[in-house]
Short mmCIF file of C-alpha atoms in Angstrom, two decimals:
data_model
loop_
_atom_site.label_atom_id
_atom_site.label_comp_id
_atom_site.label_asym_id
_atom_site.label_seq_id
_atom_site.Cartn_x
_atom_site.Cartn_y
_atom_site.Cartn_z
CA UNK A 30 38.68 79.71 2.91
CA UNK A 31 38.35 76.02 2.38
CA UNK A 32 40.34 74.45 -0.91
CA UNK A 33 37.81 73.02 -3.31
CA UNK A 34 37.15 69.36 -3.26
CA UNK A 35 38.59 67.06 -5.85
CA UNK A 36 36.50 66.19 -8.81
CA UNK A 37 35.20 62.75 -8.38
CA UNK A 38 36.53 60.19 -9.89
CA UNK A 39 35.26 59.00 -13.51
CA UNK A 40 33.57 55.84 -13.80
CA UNK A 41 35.43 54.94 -16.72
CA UNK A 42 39.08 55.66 -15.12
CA UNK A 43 40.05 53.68 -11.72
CA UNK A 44 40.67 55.95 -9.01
CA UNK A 45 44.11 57.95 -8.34
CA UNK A 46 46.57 55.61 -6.69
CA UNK A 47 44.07 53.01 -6.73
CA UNK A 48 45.61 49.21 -8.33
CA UNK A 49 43.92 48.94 -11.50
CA UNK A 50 42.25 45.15 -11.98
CA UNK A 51 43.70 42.47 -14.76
CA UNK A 52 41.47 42.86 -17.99
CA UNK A 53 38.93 40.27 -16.62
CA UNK A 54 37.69 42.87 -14.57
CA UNK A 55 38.54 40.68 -11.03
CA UNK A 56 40.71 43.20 -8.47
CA UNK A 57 43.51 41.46 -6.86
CA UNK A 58 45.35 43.53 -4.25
CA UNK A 59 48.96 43.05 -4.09
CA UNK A 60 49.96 41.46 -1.20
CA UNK A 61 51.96 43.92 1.78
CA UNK A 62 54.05 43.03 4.75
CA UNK A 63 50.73 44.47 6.90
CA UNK A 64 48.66 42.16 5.31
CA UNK A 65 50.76 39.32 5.51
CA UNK A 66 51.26 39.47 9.45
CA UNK A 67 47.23 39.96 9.78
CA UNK A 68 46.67 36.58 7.77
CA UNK A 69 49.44 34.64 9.95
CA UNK A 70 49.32 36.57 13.26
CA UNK A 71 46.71 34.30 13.76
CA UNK A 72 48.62 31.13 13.20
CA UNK A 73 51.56 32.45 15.17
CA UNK A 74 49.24 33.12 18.00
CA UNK A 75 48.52 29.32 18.81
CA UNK A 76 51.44 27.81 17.92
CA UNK A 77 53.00 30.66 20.17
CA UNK A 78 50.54 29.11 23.13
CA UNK A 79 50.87 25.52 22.15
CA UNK A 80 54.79 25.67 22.79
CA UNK A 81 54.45 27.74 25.57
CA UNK A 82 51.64 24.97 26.81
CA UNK A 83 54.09 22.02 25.87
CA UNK A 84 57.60 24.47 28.42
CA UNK A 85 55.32 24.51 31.16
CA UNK A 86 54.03 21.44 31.23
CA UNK A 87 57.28 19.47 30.53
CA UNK A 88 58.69 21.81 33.49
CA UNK A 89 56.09 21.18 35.83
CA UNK A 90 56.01 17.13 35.08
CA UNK A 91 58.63 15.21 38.05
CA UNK A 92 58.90 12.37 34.80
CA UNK A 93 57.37 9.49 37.23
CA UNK A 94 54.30 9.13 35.65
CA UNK A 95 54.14 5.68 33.82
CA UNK A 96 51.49 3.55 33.85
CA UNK A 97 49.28 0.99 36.36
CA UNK A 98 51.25 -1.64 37.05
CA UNK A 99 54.41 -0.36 36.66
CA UNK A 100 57.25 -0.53 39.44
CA UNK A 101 58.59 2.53 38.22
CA UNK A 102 55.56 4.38 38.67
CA UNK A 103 54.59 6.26 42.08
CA UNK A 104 50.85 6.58 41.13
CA UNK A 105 48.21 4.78 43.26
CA UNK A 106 48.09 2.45 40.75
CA UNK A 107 51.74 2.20 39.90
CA UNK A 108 53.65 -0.53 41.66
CA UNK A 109 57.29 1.23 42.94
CA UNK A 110 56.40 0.48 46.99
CA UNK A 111 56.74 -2.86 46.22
CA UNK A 112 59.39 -2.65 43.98
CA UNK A 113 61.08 -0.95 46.77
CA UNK A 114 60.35 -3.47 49.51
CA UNK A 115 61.41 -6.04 47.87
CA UNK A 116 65.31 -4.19 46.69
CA UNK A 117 65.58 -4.29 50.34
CA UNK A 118 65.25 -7.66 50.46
CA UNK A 119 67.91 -8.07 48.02
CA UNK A 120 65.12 -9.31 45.07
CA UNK A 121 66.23 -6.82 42.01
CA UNK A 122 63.61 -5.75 39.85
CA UNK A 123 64.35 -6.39 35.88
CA UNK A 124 61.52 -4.48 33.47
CA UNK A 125 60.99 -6.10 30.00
CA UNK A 126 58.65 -5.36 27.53
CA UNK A 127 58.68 -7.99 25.00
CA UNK A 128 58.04 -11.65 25.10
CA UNK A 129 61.07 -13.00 23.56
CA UNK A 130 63.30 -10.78 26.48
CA UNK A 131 61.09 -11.75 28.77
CA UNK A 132 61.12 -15.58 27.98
CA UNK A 133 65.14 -14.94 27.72
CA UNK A 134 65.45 -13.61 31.32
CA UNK A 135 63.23 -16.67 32.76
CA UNK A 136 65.08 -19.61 34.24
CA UNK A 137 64.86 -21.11 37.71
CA UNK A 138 66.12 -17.92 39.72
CA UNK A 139 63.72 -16.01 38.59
CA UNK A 140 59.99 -14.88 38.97
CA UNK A 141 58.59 -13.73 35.55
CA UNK A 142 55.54 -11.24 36.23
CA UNK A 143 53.09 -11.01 33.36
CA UNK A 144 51.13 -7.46 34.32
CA UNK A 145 48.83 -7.77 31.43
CA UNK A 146 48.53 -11.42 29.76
CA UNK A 147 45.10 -10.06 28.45
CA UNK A 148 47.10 -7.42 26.42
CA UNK A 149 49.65 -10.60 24.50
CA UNK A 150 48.92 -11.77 21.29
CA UNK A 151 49.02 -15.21 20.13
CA UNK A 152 52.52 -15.28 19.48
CA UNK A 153 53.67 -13.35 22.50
CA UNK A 154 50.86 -15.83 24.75
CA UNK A 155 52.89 -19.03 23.32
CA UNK A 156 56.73 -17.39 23.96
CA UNK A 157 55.63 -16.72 27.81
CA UNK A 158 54.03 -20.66 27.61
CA UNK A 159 56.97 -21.95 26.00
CA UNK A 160 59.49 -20.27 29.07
CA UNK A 161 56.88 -21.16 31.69
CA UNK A 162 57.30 -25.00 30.75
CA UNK A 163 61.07 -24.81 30.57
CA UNK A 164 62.52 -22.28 33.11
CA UNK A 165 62.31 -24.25 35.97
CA UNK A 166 61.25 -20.65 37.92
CA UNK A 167 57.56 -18.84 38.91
CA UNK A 168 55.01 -17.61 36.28
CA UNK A 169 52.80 -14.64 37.63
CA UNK A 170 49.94 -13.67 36.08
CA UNK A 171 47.73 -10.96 36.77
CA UNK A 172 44.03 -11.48 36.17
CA UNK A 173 44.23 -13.62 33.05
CA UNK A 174 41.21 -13.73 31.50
CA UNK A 175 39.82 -16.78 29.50
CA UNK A 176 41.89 -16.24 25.95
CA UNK A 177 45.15 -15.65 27.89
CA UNK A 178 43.99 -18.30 29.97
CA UNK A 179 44.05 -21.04 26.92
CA UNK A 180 47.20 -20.77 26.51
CA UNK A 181 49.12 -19.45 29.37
CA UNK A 182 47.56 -21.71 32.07
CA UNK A 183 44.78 -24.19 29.87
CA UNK A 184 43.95 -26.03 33.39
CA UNK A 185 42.53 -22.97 34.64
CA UNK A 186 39.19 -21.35 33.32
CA UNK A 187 37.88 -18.71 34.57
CA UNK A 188 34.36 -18.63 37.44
CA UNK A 189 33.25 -15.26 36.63
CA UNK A 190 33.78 -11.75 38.95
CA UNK A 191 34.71 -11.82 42.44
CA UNK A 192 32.23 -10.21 44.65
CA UNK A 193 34.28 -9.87 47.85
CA UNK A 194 37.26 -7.44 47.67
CA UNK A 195 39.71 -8.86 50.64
CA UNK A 196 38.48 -12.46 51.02
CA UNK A 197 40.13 -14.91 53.68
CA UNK A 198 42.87 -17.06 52.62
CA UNK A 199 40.76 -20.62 53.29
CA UNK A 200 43.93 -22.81 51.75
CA UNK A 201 47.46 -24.34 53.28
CA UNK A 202 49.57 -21.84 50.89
CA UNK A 203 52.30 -20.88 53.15
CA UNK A 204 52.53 -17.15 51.91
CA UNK A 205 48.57 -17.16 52.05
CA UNK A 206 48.34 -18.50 56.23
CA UNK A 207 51.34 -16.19 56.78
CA UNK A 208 49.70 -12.86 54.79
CA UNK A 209 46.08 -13.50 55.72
CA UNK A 210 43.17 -11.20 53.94
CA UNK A 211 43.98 -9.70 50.57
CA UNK A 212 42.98 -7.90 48.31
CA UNK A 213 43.11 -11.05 45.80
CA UNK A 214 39.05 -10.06 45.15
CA UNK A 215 37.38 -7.83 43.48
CA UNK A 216 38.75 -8.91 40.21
CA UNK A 217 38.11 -12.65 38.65
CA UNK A 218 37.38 -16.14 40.27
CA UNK A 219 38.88 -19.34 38.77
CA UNK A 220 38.48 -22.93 38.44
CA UNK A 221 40.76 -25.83 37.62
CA UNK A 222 41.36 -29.18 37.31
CA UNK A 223 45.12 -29.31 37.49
CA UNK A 224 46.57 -31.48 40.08
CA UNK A 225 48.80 -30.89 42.93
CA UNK A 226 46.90 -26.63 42.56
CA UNK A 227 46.62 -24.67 45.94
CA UNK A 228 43.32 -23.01 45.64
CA UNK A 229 43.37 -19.72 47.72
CA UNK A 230 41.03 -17.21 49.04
CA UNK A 231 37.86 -18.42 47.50
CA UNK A 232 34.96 -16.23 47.27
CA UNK A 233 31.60 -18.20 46.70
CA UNK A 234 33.49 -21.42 46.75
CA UNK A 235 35.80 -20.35 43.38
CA UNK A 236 39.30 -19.32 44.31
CA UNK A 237 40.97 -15.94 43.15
CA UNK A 238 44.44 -16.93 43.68
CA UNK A 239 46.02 -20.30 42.18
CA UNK A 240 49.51 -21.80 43.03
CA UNK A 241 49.90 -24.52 39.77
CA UNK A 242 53.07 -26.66 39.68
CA UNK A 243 54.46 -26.66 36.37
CA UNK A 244 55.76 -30.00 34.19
CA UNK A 245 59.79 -28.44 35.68
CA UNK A 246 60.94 -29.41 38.97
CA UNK A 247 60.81 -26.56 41.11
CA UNK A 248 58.65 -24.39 38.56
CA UNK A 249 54.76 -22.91 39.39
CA UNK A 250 52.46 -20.67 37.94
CA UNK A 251 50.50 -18.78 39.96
CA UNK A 252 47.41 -17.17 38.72
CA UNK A 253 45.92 -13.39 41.01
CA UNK A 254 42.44 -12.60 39.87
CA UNK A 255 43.09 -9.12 40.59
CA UNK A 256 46.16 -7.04 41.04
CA UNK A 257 44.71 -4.83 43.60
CA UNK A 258 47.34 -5.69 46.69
CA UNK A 259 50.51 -5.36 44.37
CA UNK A 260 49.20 -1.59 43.77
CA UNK A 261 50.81 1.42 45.91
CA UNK A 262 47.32 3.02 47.44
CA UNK A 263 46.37 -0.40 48.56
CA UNK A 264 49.57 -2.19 49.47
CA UNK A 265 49.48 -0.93 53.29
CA UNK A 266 46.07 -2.38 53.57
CA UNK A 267 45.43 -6.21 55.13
CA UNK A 268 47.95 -9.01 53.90
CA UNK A 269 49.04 -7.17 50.92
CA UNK A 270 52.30 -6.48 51.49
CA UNK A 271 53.09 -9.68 52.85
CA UNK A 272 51.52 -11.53 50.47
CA UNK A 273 53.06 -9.90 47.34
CA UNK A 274 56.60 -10.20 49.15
CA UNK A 275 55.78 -14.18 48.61
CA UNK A 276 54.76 -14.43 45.52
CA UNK A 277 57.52 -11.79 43.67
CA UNK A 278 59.94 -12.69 46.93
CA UNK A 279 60.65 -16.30 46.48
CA UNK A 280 63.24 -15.95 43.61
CA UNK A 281 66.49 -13.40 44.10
CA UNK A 282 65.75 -11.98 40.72
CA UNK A 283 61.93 -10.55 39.38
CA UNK A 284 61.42 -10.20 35.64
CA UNK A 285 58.50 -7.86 35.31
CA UNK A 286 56.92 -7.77 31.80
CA UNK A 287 55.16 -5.11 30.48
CA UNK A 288 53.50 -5.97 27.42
CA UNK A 289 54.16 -2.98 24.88
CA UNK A 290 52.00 -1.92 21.86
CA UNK A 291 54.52 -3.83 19.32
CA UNK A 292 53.28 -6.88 21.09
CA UNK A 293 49.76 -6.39 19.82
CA UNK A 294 51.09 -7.00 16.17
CA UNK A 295 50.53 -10.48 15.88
CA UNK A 296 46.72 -9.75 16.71
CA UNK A 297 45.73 -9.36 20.29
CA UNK A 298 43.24 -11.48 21.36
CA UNK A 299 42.44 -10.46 24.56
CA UNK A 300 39.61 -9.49 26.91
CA UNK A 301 41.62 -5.69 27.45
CA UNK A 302 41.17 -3.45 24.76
CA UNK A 303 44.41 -1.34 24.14
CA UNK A 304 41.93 2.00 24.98
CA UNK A 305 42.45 0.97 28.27
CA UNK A 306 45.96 1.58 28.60
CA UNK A 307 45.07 5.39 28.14
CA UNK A 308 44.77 6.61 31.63
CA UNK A 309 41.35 8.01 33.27
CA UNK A 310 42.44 11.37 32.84
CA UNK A 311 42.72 11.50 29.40
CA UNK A 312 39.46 10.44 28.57
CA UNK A 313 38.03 13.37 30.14
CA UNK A 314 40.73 15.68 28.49
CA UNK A 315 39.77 13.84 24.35
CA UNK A 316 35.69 15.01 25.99
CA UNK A 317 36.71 18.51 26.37
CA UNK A 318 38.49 19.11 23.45
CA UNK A 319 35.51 17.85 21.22
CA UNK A 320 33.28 19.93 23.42
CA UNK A 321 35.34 23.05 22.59
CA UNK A 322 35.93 22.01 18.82
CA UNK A 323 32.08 21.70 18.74
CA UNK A 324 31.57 25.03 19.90
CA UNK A 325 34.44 26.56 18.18
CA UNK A 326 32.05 25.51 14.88
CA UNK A 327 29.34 27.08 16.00
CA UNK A 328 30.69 29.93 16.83
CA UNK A 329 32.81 30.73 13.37
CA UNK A 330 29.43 29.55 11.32
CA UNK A 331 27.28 31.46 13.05
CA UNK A 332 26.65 34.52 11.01
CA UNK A 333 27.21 38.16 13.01
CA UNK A 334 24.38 40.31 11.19
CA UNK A 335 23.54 41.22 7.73
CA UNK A 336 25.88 41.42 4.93
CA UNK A 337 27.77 44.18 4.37
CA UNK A 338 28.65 45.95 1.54
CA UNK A 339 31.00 48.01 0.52
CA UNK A 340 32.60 49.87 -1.91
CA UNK A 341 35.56 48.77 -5.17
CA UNK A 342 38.52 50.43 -4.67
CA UNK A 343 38.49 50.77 -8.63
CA UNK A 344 35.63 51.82 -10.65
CA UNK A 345 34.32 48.81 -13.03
CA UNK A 346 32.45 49.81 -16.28
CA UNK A 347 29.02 48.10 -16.48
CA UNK A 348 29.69 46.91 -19.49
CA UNK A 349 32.91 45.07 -19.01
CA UNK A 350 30.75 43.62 -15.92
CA UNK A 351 28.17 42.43 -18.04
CA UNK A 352 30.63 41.09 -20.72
CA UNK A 353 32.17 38.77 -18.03
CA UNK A 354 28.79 37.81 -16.98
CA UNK A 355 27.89 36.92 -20.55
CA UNK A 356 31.60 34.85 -21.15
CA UNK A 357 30.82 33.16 -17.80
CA UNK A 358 26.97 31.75 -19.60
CA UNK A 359 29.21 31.08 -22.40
CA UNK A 360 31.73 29.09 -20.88
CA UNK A 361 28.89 26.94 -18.75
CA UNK A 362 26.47 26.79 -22.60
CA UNK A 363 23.71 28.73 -20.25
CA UNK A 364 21.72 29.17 -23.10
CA UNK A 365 18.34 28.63 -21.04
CA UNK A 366 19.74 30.40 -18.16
CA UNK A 367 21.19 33.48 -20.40
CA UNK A 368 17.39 33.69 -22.10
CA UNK A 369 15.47 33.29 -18.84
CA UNK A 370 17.20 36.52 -17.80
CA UNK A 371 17.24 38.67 -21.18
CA UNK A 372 13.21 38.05 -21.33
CA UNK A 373 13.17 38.87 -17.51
CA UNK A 374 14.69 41.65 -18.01
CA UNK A 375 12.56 43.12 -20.67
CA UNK A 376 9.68 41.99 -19.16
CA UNK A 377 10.26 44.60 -16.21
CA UNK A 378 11.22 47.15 -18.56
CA UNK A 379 8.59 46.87 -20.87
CA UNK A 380 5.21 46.43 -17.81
CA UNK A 381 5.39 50.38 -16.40
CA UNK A 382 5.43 51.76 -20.64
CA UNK A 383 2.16 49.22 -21.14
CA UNK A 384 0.84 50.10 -17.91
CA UNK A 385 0.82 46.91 -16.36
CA UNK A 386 1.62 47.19 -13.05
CA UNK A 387 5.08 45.53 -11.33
CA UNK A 388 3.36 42.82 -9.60
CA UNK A 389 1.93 41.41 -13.42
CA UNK A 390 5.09 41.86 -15.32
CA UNK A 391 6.08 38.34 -14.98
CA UNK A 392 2.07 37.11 -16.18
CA UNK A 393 1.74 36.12 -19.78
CA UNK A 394 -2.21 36.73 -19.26
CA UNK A 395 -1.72 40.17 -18.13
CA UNK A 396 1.52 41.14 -19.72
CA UNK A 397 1.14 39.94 -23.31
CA UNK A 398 -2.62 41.84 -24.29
CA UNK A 399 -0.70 45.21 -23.32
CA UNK A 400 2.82 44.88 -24.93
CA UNK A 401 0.85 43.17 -28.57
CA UNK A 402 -1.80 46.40 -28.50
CA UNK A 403 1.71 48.66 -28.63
CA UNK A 404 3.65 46.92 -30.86
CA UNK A 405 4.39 48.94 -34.10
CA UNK A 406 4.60 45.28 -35.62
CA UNK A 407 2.13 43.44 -37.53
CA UNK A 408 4.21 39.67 -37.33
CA UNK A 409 5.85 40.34 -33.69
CA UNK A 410 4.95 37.25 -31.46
CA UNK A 411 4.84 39.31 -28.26
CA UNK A 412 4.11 35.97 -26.24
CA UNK A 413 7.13 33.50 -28.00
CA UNK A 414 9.25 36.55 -27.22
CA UNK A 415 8.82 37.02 -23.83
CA UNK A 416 7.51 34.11 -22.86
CA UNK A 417 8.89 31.01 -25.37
CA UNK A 418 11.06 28.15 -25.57
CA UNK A 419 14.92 28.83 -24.72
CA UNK A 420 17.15 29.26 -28.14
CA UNK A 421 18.51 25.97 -29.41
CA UNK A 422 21.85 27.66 -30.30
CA UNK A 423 23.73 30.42 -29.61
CA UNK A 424 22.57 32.46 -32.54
CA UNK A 425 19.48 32.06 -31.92
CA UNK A 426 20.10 33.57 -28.25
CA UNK A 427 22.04 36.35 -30.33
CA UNK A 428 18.82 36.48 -32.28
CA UNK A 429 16.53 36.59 -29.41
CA UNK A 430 18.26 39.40 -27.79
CA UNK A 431 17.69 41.57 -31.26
CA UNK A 432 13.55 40.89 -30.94
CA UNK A 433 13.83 41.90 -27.59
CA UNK A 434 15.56 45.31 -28.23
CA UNK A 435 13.50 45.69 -31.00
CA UNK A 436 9.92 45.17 -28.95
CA UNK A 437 11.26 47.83 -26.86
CA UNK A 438 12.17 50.27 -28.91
CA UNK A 439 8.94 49.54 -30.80
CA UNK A 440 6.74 50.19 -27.44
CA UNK A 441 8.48 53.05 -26.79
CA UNK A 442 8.05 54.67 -29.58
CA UNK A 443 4.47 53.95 -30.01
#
């Protein structure tokens, strides 16, 4: 024999075992160590694969990665193969990245390398101007463009883009004969009415390297349009070695400055915007991640089917429902809203006892003949009752409500 199923549960007593709600009627489950790791297992999950991300990658990185331009950097645009070549020569290598150390390192032993005078702002510009005048040593700069140009090198202005990537050297430069082709194009072309300047290989008549004596004895600037044959995938090509062991070699001590992002305080005002310090790579990396975040919205707004319902784990008396409904119309003064329903409502209940049919309840024309022919009273204003102005106060809603229940019970009973 099977046992007898259990009685089912009264509407007006919750469940057995079941949390009973608060006495607003809202059901608030008390909160379990289950429940708790299915809301943060989640969480756990990606921070779990973000660290793990963050170990391998940090394992698998050798830590030479630095930037273009940089002599500690074994990129193919990082500069260490000439950084190397000329240790051997017994030329050390000295990085900086700010223009006060970098003015304090100049003097007449030295070759001070600016990698990225576009990058310096005003202040930083008139530091490096400052120690070019009074050093007494070499001033490199690599493709200055015409703001670092003002006032770095103001005899110099710039031609527009070089068209020819390894011109011919076409001057009496020593280190330019000696080197031959370069890869001094590709970048800018220059012009300049300084005296005494060694204009070097010129591409459509407009140099892209210039040797400038300075106002110190012994002291030059020297002015690349490009920086291609100072780079590692490119110094094996042509002249390039031999030309960028002349113009870094000269001096027994280099002074290479790269410009850091606390130099861009004082307002950069340059022709490189910072974004390009952010190698290639990573551009492609910022597209992908807004591609995925893009679909990731899609995906959790899209809606999976129709709504579901299902069922309270306590039972909830219709009336206490209805009593929250009515504080909630309170609290908001819903008067209109609160009448718009109660006359809805008893316009559906009161069309099938009249006859009128479901599709007509909500017609004055058709509903208010056939509810006034069965009203028991001889002053009831079927039409102001059903279909009227919303109650200027709450007792008038109180008072609307009565009519209502007392139409009914009238057409009933008729």
């Amino acid at each position: 024999m099977t046992a007898p199923a259990p009685p089912p549960a009264s509407p007006e007593t919750p469940a057995s075992g079941a949390a009973s709600g608060p006495a607003d009627g809202t059901f608030r489950p008390a909160a379990t160590p289950a429940t708790v790791w299915r809301c943060a297992r989640g969480v756990l999950l990606a921070l779990a694969v973000l660290a793990t991300a963050g170990i391998v990658l940090a394992a698998l990185d050798p830590g030479g990665r630095h930037g273009r331009l940089d002599p500690r950097s074994a990129d193919p645009s990082g500069t260490r193969a000439v950084a190397a070549l000329l240790r051997d020569r017994g030329v050390s290598t000295r990085i900086v990245t700010t223009a006060d150390a970098a003015a304090s390192a100049a003097g007449p032993g030295t070759t001070l390398l600016v990698a990225r005078p576009d990058l310096l702002g005003p202040r930083a510009r008139g530091t490096i101007r400052s120690a070019a005048d009074l050093s007494g040593g070499r001033i490199v700069l690599l493709a200055p463009g015409s703001t670092a140009l003002r006032d770095l090198a103001p005899s110099v202005h710039t031609a527009g883009a070089s068209r020819t990537d390894t011109p011919a050297p076409g001057c009496a430069l020593p280190a330019a004969r000696t080197a031959g082709r370069a890869d001094t194009g590709g970048g800018l072309r220059y012009t300049t009415t300084g005296a005494g300047a060694a204009a070097c290989y010129p591409d459509g008549g407009r140099p892209t390297l210039l040797v400038l004596p300075s106002g110190t004895a012994g002291g030059d600037t020297v002015v690349a349009g490009s920086a291609g044959f100072l780079l590692n995938e490119d110094l094996a090509r042509e002249g390039n070695a031999s030309l960028a062991l002349h113009l870094l070699g000269s001096r027994p001590e280099l002074v290479w400055y790269l410009p850091s992002p606390a130099e861009l305080r004082d307002g950069a005002g340059g022709d490189t915007a910072l974004t390009d310090l952010i190698p290639a790579g990573w551009h492609w990396a910022l597209l992908q991640l807004l591609v995925a975040a893009v679909l990731a919205a899609l995906w959790r707004a899209r809606r999976l089917g129709p709504l579901v319902t299902e069922r309270l784990p306590v039972a909830i008396r219709a009336s206490e429902a209805t009593e929250g409904r009515a504080r909630l119309y309170r609290r908001a003064d819903a008067r209109e809203r609160a009448a718009t329903v109660l006359r809805a409502a008893a316009r559906e209940r009161l069309a099938p006892l009249v006859g009128v049919p479901r599709s007509g309840c909500h017609d004055p024309a058709v509903l208010v003949p056939a509810v006034s022919a069965r009203a028991a009273g001889p002053d009831r204003d079927a039409a102001a009752l059903l279909f009227g102005l919303p109650p200027a106060s709450d007792a008038a809603l109180v008072a609307l409500a009565d009519h209502l229940d007392a139409l009914e019970r009238e057409v009933r009973s008729s």
